[in-house]
Coordinates of C-alpha atoms and ligand atoms in Angstrom, one line a residue:
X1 CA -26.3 13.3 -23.3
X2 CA -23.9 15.6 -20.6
X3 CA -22.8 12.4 -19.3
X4 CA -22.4 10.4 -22.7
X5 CA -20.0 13.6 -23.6
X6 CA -18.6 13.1 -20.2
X7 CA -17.6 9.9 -20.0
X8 CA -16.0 10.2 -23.9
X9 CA -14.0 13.0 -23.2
X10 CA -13.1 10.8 -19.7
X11 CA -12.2 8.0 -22.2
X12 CA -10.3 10.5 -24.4
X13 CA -7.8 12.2 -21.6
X14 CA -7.2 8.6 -19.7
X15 CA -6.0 7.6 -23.3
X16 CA -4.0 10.5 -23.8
X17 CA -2.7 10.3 -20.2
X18 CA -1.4 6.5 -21.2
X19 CA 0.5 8.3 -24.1
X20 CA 2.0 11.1 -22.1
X21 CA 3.2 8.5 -19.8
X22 CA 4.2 6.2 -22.3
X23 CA 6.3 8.6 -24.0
X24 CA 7.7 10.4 -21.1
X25 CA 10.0 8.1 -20.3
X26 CA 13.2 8.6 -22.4
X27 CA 16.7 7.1 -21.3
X28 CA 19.7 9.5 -20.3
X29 CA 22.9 9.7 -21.2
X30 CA 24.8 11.7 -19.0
X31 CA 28.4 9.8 -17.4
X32 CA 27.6 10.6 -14.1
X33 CA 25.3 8.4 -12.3
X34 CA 22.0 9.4 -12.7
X35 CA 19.5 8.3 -9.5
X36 CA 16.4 10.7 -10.8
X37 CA 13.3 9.4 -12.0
X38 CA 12.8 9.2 -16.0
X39 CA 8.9 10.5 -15.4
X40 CA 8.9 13.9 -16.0
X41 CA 11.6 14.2 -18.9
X42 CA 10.8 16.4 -21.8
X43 CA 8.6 14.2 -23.5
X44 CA 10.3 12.8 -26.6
X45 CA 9.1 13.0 -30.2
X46 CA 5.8 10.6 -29.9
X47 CA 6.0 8.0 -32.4
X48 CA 3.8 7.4 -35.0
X49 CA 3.2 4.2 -35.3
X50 CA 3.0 3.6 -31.7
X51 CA 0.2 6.5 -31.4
X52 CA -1.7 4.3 -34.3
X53 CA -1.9 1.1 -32.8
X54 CA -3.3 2.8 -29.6
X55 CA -5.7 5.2 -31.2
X56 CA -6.5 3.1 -34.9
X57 CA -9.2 3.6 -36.7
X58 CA -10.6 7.1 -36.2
X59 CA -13.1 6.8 -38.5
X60 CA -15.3 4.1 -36.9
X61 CA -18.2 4.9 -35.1
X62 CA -18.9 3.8 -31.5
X63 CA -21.8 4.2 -28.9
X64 CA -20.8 4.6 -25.4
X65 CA -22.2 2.5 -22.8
X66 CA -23.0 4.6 -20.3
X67 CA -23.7 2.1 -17.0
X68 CA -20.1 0.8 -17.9
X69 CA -18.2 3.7 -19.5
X70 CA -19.5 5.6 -15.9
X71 CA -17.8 3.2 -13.8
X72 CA -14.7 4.3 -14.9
X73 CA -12.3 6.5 -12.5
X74 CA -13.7 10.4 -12.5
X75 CA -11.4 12.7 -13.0
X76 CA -11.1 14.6 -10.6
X77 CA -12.7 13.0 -8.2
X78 CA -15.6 14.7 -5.7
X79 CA -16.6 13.7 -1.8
X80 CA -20.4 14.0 -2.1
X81 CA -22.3 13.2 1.3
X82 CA -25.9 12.2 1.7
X83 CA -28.4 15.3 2.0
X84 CA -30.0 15.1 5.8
X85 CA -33.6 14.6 5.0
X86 CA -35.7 13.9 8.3
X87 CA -34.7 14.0 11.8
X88 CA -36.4 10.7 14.0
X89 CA -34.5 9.3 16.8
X90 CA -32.4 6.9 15.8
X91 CA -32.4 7.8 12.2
X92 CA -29.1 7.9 11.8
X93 CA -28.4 4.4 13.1
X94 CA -31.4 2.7 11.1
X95 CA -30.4 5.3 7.8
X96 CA -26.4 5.6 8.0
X97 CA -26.3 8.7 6.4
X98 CA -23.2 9.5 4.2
X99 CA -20.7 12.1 6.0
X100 CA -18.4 14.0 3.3
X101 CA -16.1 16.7 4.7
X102 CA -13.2 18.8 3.1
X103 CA -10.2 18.6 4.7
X104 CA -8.1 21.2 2.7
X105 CA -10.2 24.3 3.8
X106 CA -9.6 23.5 7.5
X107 CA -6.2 22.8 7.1
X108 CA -5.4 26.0 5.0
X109 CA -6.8 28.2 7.0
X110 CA -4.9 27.4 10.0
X111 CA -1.9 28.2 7.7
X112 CA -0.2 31.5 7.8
X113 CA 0.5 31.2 4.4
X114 CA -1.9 28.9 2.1
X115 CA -0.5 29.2 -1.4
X116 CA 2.5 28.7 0.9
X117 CA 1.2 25.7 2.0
X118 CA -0.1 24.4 -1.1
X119 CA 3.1 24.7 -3.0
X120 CA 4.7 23.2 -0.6
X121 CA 2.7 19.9 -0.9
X122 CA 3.0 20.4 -4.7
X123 CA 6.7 19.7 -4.6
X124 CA 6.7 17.3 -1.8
X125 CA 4.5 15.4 -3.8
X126 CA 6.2 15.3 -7.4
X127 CA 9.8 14.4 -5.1
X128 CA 7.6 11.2 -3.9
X129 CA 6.7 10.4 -7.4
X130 CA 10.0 10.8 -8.5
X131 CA 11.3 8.2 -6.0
X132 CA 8.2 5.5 -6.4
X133 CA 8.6 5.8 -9.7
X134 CA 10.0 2.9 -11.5
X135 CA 10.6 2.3 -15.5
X136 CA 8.8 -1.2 -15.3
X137 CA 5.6 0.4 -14.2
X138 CA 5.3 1.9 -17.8
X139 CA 2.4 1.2 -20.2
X140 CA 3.8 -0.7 -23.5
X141 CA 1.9 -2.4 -26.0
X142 CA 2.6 -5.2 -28.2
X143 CA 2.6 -5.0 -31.7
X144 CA 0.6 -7.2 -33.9
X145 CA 2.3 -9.9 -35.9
X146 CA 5.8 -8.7 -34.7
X147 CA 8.8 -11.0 -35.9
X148 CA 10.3 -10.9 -32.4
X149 CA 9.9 -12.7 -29.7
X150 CA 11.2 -11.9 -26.6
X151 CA 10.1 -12.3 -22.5
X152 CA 7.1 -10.0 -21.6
X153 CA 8.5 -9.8 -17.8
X154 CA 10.2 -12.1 -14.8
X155 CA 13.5 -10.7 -16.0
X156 CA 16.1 -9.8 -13.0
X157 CA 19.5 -8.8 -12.8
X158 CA 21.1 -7.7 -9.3
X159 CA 22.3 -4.3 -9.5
X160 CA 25.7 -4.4 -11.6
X161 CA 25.5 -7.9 -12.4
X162 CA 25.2 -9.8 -15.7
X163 CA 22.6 -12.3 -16.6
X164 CA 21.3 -14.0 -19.7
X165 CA 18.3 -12.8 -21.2
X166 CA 16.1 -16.0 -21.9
X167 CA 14.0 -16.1 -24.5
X168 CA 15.3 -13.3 -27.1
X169 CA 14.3 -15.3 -31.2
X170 CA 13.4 -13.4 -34.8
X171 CA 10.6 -15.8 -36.5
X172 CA 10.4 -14.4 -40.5
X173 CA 11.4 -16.1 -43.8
X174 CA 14.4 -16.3 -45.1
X175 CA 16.4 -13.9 -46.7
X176 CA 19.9 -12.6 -47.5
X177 CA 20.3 -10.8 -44.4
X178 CA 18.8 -10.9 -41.0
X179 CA 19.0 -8.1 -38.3
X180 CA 18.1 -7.3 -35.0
X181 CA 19.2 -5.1 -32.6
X182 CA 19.3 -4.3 -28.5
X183 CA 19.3 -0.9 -26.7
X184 CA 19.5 0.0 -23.2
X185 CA 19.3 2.8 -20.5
X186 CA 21.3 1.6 -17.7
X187 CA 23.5 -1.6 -18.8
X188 CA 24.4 -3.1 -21.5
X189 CA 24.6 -6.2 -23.9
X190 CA 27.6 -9.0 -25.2
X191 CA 27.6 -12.3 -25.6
X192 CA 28.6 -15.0 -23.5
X193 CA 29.7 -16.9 -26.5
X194 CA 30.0 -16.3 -30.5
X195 CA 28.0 -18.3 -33.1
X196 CA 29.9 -18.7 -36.4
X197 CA 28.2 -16.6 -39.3
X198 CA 27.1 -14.0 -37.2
X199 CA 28.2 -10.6 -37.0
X200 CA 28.4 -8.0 -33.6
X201 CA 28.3 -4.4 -33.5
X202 CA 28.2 -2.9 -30.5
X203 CA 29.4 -5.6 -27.4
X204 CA 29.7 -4.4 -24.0
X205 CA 27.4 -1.0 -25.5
X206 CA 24.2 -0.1 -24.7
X207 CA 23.4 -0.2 -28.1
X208 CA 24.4 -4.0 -30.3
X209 CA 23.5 -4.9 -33.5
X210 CA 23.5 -8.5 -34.7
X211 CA 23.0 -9.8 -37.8
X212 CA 23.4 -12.9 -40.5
X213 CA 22.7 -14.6 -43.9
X214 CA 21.5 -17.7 -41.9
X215 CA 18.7 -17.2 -39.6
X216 CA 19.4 -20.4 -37.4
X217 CA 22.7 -18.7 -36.7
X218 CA 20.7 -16.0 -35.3
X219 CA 18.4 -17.4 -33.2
X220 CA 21.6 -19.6 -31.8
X221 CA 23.4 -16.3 -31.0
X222 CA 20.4 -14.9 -29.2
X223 CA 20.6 -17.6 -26.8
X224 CA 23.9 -16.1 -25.7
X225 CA 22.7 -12.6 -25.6
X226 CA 24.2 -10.9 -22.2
X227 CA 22.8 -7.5 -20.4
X228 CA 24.8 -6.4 -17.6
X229 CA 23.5 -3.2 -15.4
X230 CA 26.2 -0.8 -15.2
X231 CA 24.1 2.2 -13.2
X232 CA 23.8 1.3 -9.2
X233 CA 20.5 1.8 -8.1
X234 CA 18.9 -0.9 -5.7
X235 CA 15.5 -1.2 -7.3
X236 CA 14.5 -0.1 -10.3
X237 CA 14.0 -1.4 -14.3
X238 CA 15.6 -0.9 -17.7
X239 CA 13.0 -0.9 -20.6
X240 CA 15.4 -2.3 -23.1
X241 CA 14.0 -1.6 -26.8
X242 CA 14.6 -5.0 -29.3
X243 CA 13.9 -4.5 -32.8
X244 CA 14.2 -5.6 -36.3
X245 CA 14.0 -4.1 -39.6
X246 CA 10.1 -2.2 -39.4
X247 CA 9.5 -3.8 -36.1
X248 CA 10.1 -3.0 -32.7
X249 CA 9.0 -4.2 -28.9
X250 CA 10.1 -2.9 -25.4
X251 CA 10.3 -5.2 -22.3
X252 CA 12.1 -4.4 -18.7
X253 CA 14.5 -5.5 -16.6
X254 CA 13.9 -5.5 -12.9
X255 CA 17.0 -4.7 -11.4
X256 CA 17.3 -4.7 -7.4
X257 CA 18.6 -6.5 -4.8
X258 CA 17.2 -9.8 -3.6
X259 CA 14.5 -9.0 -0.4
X260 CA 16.3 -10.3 2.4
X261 CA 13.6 -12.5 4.0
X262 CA 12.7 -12.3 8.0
X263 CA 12.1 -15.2 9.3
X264 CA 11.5 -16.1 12.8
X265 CA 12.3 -19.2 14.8
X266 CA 10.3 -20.3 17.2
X267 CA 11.2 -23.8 18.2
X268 CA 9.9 -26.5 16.6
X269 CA 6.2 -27.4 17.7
X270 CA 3.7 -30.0 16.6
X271 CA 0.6 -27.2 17.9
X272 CA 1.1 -23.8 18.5
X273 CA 3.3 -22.6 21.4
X274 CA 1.8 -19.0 22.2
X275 CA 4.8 -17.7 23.9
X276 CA 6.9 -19.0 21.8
X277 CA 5.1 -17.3 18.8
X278 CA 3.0 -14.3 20.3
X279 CA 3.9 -10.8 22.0
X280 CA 0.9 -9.0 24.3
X281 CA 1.3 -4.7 23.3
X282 CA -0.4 -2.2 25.3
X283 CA 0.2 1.1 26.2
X284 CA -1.4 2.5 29.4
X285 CA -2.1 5.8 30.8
X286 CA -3.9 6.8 34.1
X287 CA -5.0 2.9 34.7
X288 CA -2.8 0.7 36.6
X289 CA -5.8 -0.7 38.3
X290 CA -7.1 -1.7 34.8
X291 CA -3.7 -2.6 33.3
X292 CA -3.6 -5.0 36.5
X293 CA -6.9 -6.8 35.7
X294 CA -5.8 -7.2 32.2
X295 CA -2.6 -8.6 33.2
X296 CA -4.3 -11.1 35.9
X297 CA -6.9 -12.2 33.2
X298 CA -3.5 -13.0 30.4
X299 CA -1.7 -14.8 33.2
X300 CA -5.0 -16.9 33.8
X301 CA -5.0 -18.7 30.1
X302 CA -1.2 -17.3 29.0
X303 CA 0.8 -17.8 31.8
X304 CA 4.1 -17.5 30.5
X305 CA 3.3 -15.2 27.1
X306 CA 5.7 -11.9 27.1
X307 CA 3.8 -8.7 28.0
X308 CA 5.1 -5.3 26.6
X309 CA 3.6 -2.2 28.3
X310 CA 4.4 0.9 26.9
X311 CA 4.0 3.9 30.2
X312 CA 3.4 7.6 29.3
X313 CA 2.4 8.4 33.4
X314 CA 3.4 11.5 35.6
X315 CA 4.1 9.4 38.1
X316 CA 4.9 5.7 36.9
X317 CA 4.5 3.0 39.5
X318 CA 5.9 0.0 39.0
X319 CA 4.4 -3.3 37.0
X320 CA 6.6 -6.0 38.1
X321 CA 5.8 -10.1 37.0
X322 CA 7.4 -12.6 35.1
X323 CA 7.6 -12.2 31.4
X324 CA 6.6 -8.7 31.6
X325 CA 8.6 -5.6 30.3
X326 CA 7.3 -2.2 30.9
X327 CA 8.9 0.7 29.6
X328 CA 8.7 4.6 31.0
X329 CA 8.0 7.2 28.8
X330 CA 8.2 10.9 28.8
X331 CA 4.9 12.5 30.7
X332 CA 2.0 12.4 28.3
X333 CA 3.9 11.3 25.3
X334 CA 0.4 9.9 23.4
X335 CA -0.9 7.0 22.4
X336 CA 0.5 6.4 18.7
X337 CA 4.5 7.1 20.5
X338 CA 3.4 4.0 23.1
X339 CA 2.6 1.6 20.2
X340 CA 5.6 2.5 18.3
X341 CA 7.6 1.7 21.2
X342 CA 5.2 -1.0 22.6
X343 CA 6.0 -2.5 19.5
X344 CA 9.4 -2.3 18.7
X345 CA 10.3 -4.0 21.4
X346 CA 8.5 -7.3 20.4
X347 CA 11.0 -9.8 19.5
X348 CA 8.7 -12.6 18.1
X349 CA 6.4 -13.2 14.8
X350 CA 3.6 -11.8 15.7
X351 CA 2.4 -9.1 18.7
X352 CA -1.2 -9.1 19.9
X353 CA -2.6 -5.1 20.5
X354 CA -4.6 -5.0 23.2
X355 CA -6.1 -2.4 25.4
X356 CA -5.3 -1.4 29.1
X357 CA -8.9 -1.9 30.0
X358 CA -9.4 -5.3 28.2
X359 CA -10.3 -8.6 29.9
X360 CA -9.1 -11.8 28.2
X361 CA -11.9 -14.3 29.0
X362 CA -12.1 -18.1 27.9
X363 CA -12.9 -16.6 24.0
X364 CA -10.0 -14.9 23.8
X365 CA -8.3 -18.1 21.9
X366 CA -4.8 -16.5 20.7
X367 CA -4.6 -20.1 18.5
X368 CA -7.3 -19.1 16.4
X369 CA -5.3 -16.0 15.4
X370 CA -1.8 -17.8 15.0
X371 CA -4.0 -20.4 13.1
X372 CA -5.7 -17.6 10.5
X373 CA -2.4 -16.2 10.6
X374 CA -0.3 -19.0 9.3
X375 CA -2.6 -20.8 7.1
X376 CA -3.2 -17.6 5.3
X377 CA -1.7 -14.6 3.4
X378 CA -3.2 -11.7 6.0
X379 CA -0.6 -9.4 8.1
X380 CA -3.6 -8.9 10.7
X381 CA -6.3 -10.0 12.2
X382 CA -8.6 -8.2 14.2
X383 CA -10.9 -10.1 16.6
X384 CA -14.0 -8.5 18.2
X385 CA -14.6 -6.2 21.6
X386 CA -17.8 -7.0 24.2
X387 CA -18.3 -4.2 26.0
X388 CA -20.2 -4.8 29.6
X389 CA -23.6 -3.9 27.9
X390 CA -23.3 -7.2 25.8
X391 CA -22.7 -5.6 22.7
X392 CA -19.9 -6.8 20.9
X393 CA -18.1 -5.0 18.0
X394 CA -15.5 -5.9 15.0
X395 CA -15.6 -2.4 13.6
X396 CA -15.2 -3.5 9.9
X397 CA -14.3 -0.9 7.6
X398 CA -13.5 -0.8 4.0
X399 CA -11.1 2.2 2.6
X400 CA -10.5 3.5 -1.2
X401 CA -8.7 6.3 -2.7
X402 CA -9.8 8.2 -5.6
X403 CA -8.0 10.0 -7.7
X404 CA -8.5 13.3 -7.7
X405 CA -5.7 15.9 -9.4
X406 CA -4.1 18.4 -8.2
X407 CA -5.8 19.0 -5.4
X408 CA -5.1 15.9 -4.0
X409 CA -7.4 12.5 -3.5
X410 CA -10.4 12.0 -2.5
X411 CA -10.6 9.2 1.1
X412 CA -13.5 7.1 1.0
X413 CA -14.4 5.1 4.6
X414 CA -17.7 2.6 4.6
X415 CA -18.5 0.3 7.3
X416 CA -18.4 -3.5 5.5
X417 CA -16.2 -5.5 4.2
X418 CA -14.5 -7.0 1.0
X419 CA -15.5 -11.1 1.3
X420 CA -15.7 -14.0 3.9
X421 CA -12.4 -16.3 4.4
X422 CA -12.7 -19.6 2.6
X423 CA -12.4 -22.2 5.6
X424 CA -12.7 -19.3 8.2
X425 CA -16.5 -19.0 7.8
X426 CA -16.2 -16.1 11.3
X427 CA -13.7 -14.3 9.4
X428 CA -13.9 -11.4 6.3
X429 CA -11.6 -9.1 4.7
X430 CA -11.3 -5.4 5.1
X431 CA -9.1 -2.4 5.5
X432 CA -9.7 -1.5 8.8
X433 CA -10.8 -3.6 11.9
X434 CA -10.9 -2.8 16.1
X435 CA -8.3 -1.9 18.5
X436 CA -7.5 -5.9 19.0
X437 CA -5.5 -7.2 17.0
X438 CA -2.2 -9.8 16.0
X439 CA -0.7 -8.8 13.0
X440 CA 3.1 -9.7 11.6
X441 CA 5.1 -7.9 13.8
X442 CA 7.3 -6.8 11.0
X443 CA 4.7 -5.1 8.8
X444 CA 3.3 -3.3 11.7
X445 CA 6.6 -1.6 12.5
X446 CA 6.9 -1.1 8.6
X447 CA 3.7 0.9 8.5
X448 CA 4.3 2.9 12.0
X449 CA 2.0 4.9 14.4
X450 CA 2.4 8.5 13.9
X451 CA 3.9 9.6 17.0
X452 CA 2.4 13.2 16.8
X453 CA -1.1 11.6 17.4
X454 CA -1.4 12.0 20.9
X455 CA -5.2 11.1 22.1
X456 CA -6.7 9.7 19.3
X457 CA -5.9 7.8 16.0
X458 CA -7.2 4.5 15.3
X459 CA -8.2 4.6 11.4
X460 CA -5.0 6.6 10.5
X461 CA -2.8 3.0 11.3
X462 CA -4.8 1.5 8.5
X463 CA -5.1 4.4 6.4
X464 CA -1.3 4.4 6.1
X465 CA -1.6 0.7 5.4
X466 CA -3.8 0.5 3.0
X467 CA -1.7 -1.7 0.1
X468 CA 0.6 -3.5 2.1
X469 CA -0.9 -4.8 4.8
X470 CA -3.9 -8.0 4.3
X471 CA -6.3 -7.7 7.1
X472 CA -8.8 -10.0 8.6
X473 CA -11.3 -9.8 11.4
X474 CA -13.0 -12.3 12.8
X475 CA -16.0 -12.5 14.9
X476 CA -15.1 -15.2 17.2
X477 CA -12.2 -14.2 19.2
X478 CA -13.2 -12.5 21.6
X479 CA -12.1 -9.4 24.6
X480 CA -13.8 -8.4 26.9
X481 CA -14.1 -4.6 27.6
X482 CA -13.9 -3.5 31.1
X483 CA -14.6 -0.1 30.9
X484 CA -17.7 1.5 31.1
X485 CA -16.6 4.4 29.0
X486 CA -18.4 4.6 25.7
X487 CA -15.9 3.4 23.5
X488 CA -15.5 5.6 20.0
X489 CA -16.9 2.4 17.8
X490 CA -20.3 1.9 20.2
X491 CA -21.0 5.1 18.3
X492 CA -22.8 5.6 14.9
X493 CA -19.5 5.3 12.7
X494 CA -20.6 8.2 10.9
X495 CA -21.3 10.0 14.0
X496 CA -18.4 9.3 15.3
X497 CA -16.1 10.5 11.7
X498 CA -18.3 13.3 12.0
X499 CA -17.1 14.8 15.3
X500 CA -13.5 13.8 14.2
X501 CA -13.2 15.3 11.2
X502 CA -15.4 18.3 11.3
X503 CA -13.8 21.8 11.2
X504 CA -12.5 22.9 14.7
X505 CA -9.9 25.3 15.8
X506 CA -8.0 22.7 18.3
X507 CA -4.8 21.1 17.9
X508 CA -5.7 17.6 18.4
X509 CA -7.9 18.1 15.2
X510 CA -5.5 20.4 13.5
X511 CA -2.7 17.4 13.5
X512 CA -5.3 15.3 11.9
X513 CA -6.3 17.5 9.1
X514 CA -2.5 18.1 8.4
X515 CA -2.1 14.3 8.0
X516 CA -4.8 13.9 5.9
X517 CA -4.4 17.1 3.6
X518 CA -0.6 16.8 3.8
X519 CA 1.2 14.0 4.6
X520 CA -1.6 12.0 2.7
X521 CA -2.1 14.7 0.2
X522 CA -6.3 14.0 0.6
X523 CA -8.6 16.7 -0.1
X524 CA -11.7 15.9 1.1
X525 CA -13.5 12.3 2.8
X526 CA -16.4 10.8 3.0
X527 CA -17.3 8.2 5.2
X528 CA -20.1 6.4 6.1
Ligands
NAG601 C1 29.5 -19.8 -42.4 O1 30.7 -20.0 -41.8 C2 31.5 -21.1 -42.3 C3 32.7 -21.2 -41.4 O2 33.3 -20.0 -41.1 C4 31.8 -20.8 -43.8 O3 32.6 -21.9 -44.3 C5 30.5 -20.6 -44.5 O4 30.8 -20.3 -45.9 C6 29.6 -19.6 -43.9 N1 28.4 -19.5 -44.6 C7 27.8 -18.4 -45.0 C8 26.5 -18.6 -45.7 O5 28.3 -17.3 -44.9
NAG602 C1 6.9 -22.4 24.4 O1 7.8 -21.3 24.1 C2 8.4 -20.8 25.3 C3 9.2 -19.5 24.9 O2 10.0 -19.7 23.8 C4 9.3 -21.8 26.0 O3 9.9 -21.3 27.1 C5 8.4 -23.0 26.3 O4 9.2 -24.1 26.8 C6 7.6 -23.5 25.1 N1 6.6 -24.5 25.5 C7 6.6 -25.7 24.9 C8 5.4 -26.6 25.4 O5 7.3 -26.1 24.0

């Protein structure tokens, strides 16, 4: 019964919650040109007969289903790990047992000042909202039976240009007089040409009114219908309001620029030219006699692929060769700094991430990735790792986000993945995959590497890419691992998120808990 309640009151607030943001936005008025966000205005007088048509018929009776209604988003949300029940060897690896930690605690209480801190975040975070925001990612509902018709969405106007709206028609019977009329936040309406019988009031306005005793007249002049955005901004929407007498509807307008597509030459090619196409990244530190094999093992099946190392010694030695370009950076700079720079200095589609201590082997097939690459709609693909033991790893990871109010969100890791690639039957979806990778050069330089992680930081990369980049792994393209060295993923994954993220004093960990709590605005994870 505590849970039916639960889940109604759940039910209840999400509803309201559309409301609020439903009725918060409002348009301005103000001369000057107005570049805040319209969420978070004083919300205007709600109107009635919206309110009815999204909470009608009070007086009917429902029953909740629970499995269903349950599934819906908590509010807040809670990171809730597994309890440990037994201790065998190897329990953990044969049970994966669910890790939950806070991160807010640890953060705050390296903070001088916590409230401090907290506040802070608080207004950080509503300036972010304020500049994601956009008017077309508003909730609006249709009314039944509604005279007008008009186009629901795939309207676009470049900032302070004029267009055309397609589509705009009143269907009703006949009568003396028919009326309709437009209003707009940032531009506003004319007519591109005038239909006899028809009146205007209001051209080149945000507000127009047209109207006339011959409804054919009409529905010719709303062919001609203009809207022109008169307020610069380079990407947002204008929820233009189109109504008749006792009805009304609301669609946007995208207005933005045009994305300016990247596109990369490479020569044309009946099968895949790997230098032509491909970049090798790594970043090295302490291991020239590794970096070496790696190189020798590349030139042996890519002899003339470009090979960007990024170089964070005390004392650099030189890596000479053809096709390779190694850059010197500052003492101990970190790993995240050398794959920004690694990186950024890759000048064709796609850039392959790969170890110092790797060992490309006759599995290592590059094509395969180009192949998945093109053929599909993934930014990266992660192959697997075979470390000297035999075992090989993909390191599959899925990632979610909760919400979880003002506290901030709660991070949810599981090994796994989402589904297998149809005609790649190797290769899955996920969120997160291993340390070798090819991805769209492009999209890796739009999601970064934090430069203040300086040892480690794998799952933060995709973390901060989770929603824009598509990411594959597949199991056979294969590296081989020269290293002894445990790697972090031969671990228990939990074991291993365990030791990351558990409170500690040092600074390593501190940087991580202030990317999680802060920059990320998470409050607690759970991983498994
Ligand atoms: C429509 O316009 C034409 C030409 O201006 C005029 O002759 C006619 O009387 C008008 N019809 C009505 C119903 O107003
Ligand atoms: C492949 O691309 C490289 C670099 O652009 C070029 O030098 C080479 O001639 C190309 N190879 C073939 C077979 O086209």
């Amino acid at each position: 019964m505590r849970t039916t309640r639960k889940c109604l009151g759940l039910i209840l607030a999400s509803g309201l919650l559309l409301l609020a943001l439903f009725y918060a936005w409002s348009p301005g008025t103000s001369s000057g040109v107005d570049i805040w966000q319209r969420q978070g205005r004083p919300v205007k007088k709600l109107n009635a007969k919206m309110q009815d048509i999204i909470s009608g018929n009070p007086d009917i009776a429902y029953h909740i289903k629970e499995d269903v209604a349950c599934r819906l988003a908590q509010n807040p949300c809670v990171c809730q790990g597994d309890e440990e029940t037994f201790h065998l060897p190897f329990s953990n690896l044969l049970f994966p047992r669910m890790w939950a930690h806070k991160l807010d605690v640890p953060f705050l209480e390296s903070q001088p000042d916590p409230e401090a801190t907290k506040r802070h975040r608080a207004q950080e975070y509503s300036s972010f909202r304020r500049r994601s925001y956009s008017p077309a990612d508003a909730f609006i509902v249709a009314e039944a039976n509604s005279p007008l018709q008009y186009p629901i969405q795939g309207v676009e106007v470049r900032p302070l240009k004029t267009i055309i709206i397609p589509g705009l028609g009143l269907k009703e019977e006949t009568r003396s007089d028919h009326m309709v009329y437009l209003t707009a936040a940032l531009g506003t309406f004319d007519v591109a040409a005038t239909v006899a019988n028809v009146s205007l009031k209001g051209e080149g306005e945000k507000h127009m009114i047209l109207s006339s005793p011959l409804l054919p007249a009409l529905n010719r002049q709303l062919q001609f219908v203009t809207y022109t955005n008169t307020v610069f901004h380079p990407k947002t929407a204008d929820t233009v309001q189109f109504g008749t007498e006792g009805h009304q509807s609301f669609f946007t307008i995208k207005v933005g620029h045009a994305t300016i597509p990247k596109l990369y030459y490479s020569g044309y090619q009946t099968e895949y030219n790997i230098s032509a196409l491909v970049t090798i990244a790594t970043k090295t530190f302490l291991r020239y006699d590794k970096l070496k094999d790696l190189i020798d093992s590349i030139r042996q099946y890519y002899p003339t692929v470009t090979i960007v190392i990024a170089d964070d010694n005390k004392h650099p030695q030189p890596v000479t060769g053809p096709h390779i370009e190694h850059y010197i950076m500052p003492f101990s700079k970190g790993w995240f700094a050398g794959r920004n720079l690694a990186v950024s200095q890759v000048t064709t589609k796609y850039v392959l991430w790969v170890d110092d201590d790797f060992i490309f082997s006759a599995n290592t097939k590059l094509e395969k990735m180009v192949d998945i690459l093109e053929k599909t709609t993934l930014d990266l693909v992660g192959g697997a790792v075979r470390e000297v033991t035999g075992y090989t790893a993909t390191y599959r990871h899925t990632i979610s986000v909760e919400e979880g109010g003002e506290e901030g969100d709660c991070l949810h890791i599981r090994s796994g993945y989402h589904h297998v690639i149809e005609g790649f039957p190797n290769c899955v979806v996920a969120d997160a995959v291993i340390n070798f990778f090819m991805a769209r050069k492009d999209k890796v330089l739009q999601v970064g590497f934090d430069p203040r992680l300086a040892r480690q930081g794998h799952m933060e990369f995709f973390i901060q890419g989770l929603g824009s980049l598509h990411i594959g792994s597949c199991s056979d393209i294969i590296v081989n691992h020269a290293s002894k060295i445990k790697l972090p993923w031969t671990k228990s994954d939990s074991q291993k998120a365990y030791e990351k993220f558990r409170y500690s004093s040092s600074k390593t960990n501190n940087i991580h808990n202030e990317l999680f709590y802060f920059k990320n605005r998470f409050k607690c994870m759970v991983s498994i």
